[in-house]
Amino acid sequence: MSVFLAIAVVNSVFVARFVRGEVISLMEKEFVKAALIAGAGLFQILKVHILPHIAKRLFVLSLFSFPLFITVEAGVNFVGLGVRAPMPNWGSMIYEGMA
């Protein structure tokens, strides 16, 4: 579990960059500007207008990131930095198959 946690922490930088770009992009849209003019606060705009638009894209990003996590975890185990012998994993299976 610690290997997946470490990979998630490293990947969180890319997720944060993606979310930041989407928020900046959506803040320029007409419906957000109209909500600002109508007197809505930033928290309300985030909750009502921006999060519903980002949620779908974030879900797709997480679906595409999951195979990357598995591949990186197998690579870490192949090098010998992952979980030890009693736990089965792809990286150690590939390493043992090379012998």
GROMACS .gro file of C-alpha atoms in nm:
model
   99
    1MET     CA    1   0.000   0.000   0.000
    2SER     CA    2   0.287   0.236   0.069
    3VAL     CA    3   0.412   0.201  -0.290
    4PHE     CA    4   0.072   0.307  -0.426
    5LEU     CA    5   0.059   0.594  -0.177
    6ALA     CA    6   0.402   0.716  -0.288
    7ILE     CA    7   0.299   0.696  -0.655
    8ALA     CA    8  -0.024   0.884  -0.577
    9VAL     CA    9   0.168   1.161  -0.400
   10VAL     CA   10   0.398   1.201  -0.699
   11ASN     CA   11   0.102   1.201  -0.940
   12SER     CA   12  -0.089   1.455  -0.730
   13VAL     CA   13   0.126   1.730  -0.881
   14PHE     CA   14  -0.012   1.652  -1.227
   15VAL     CA   15  -0.369   1.633  -1.096
   16ALA     CA   16  -0.332   1.968  -0.918
   17ARG     CA   17  -0.196   2.125  -1.237
   18PHE     CA   18  -0.487   1.984  -1.436
   19VAL     CA   19  -0.745   2.111  -1.185
   20ARG     CA   20  -0.583   2.453  -1.169
   21GLY     CA   21  -0.588   2.485  -1.547
   22GLU     CA   22  -0.953   2.381  -1.564
   23VAL     CA   23  -1.055   2.627  -1.291
   24ILE     CA   24  -0.872   2.912  -1.460
   25SER     CA   25  -1.036   2.818  -1.789
   26LEU     CA   26  -1.383   2.802  -1.636
   27MET     CA   27  -1.342   3.131  -1.450
   28GLU     CA   28  -1.330   3.304  -1.789
   29LYS     CA   29  -1.665   3.159  -1.904
   30GLU     CA   30  -1.974   3.376  -1.932
   31PHE     CA   31  -2.185   3.187  -1.676
   32VAL     CA   32  -1.919   3.233  -1.407
   33LYS     CA   33  -1.885   3.602  -1.483
   34ALA     CA   34  -2.265   3.633  -1.468
   35ALA     CA   35  -2.267   3.465  -1.127
   36LEU     CA   36  -1.998   3.705  -1.004
   37ILE     CA   37  -2.198   4.004  -1.127
   38ALA     CA   38  -2.512   3.863  -0.961
   39GLY     CA   39  -2.326   3.871  -0.628
   40ALA     CA   40  -2.241   3.504  -0.574
   41GLY     CA   41  -1.939   3.435  -0.357
   42LEU     CA   42  -1.635   3.244  -0.476
   43PHE     CA   43  -1.719   2.937  -0.265
   44GLN     CA   44  -2.070   2.926  -0.411
   45ILE     CA   45  -1.935   2.961  -0.765
   46LEU     CA   46  -1.687   2.681  -0.701
   47LYS     CA   47  -1.957   2.455  -0.557
   48VAL     CA   48  -2.235   2.524  -0.804
   49HIS     CA   49  -2.062   2.606  -1.132
   50ILE     CA   50  -1.703   2.485  -1.138
   51LEU     CA   51  -1.699   2.153  -0.949
   52PRO     CA   52  -1.975   1.991  -1.158
   53HIS     CA   53  -1.781   2.073  -1.475
   54ILE     CA   54  -1.449   1.947  -1.337
   55ALA     CA   55  -1.586   1.629  -1.176
   56LYS     CA   56  -1.638   1.446  -1.505
   57ARG     CA   57  -1.295   1.539  -1.637
   58LEU     CA   58  -1.131   1.444  -1.307
   59PHE     CA   59  -1.306   1.107  -1.315
   60VAL     CA   60  -1.170   1.039  -1.664
   61LEU     CA   61  -0.823   1.148  -1.554
   62SER     CA   62  -0.836   0.905  -1.262
   63LEU     CA   63  -0.945   0.622  -1.495
   64PHE     CA   64  -0.647   0.690  -1.720
   65SER     CA   65  -0.410   0.719  -1.422
   66PHE     CA   66  -0.499   0.382  -1.272
   67PRO     CA   67  -0.317   0.171  -1.537
   68LEU     CA   68  -0.018   0.403  -1.498
   69PHE     CA   69  -0.014   0.331  -1.123
   70ILE     CA   70  -0.013  -0.043  -1.188
   71THR     CA   71   0.267  -0.016  -1.444
   72VAL     CA   72   0.484   0.204  -1.222
   73GLU     CA   73   0.426  -0.029  -0.926
   74ALA     CA   74   0.534  -0.328  -1.136
   75GLY     CA   75   0.843  -0.136  -1.248
   76VAL     CA   76   0.935  -0.048  -0.890
   77ASN     CA   77   0.896  -0.411  -0.787
   78PHE     CA   78   1.099  -0.526  -1.087
   79VAL     CA   79   1.389  -0.313  -0.971
   80GLY     CA   80   1.355  -0.457  -0.622
   81LEU     CA   81   1.225  -0.154  -0.432
   82GLY     CA   82   0.867  -0.273  -0.380
   83VAL     CA   83   0.702  -0.536  -0.164
   84ARG     CA   84   0.894  -0.845  -0.063
   85ALA     CA   85   0.871  -1.215  -0.150
   86PRO     CA   86   0.551  -1.346   0.013
   87MET     CA   87   0.338  -1.085  -0.166
   88PRO     CA   88   0.281  -1.166  -0.534
   89ASN     CA   89   0.331  -0.880  -0.780
   90TRP     CA   90   0.396  -0.841  -1.150
   91GLY     CA   91   0.741  -0.687  -1.115
   92SER     CA   92   0.889  -0.973  -0.914
   93MET     CA   93   0.718  -1.229  -1.140
   94ILE     CA   94   0.880  -1.070  -1.446
   95TYR     CA   95   1.217  -1.058  -1.271
   96GLU     CA   96   1.194  -1.426  -1.170
   97GLY     CA   97   1.088  -1.520  -1.523
   98MET     CA   98   1.404  -1.367  -1.667
   99ALA     CA   99   1.627  -1.610  -1.477
   0.00000   0.00000   0.00000
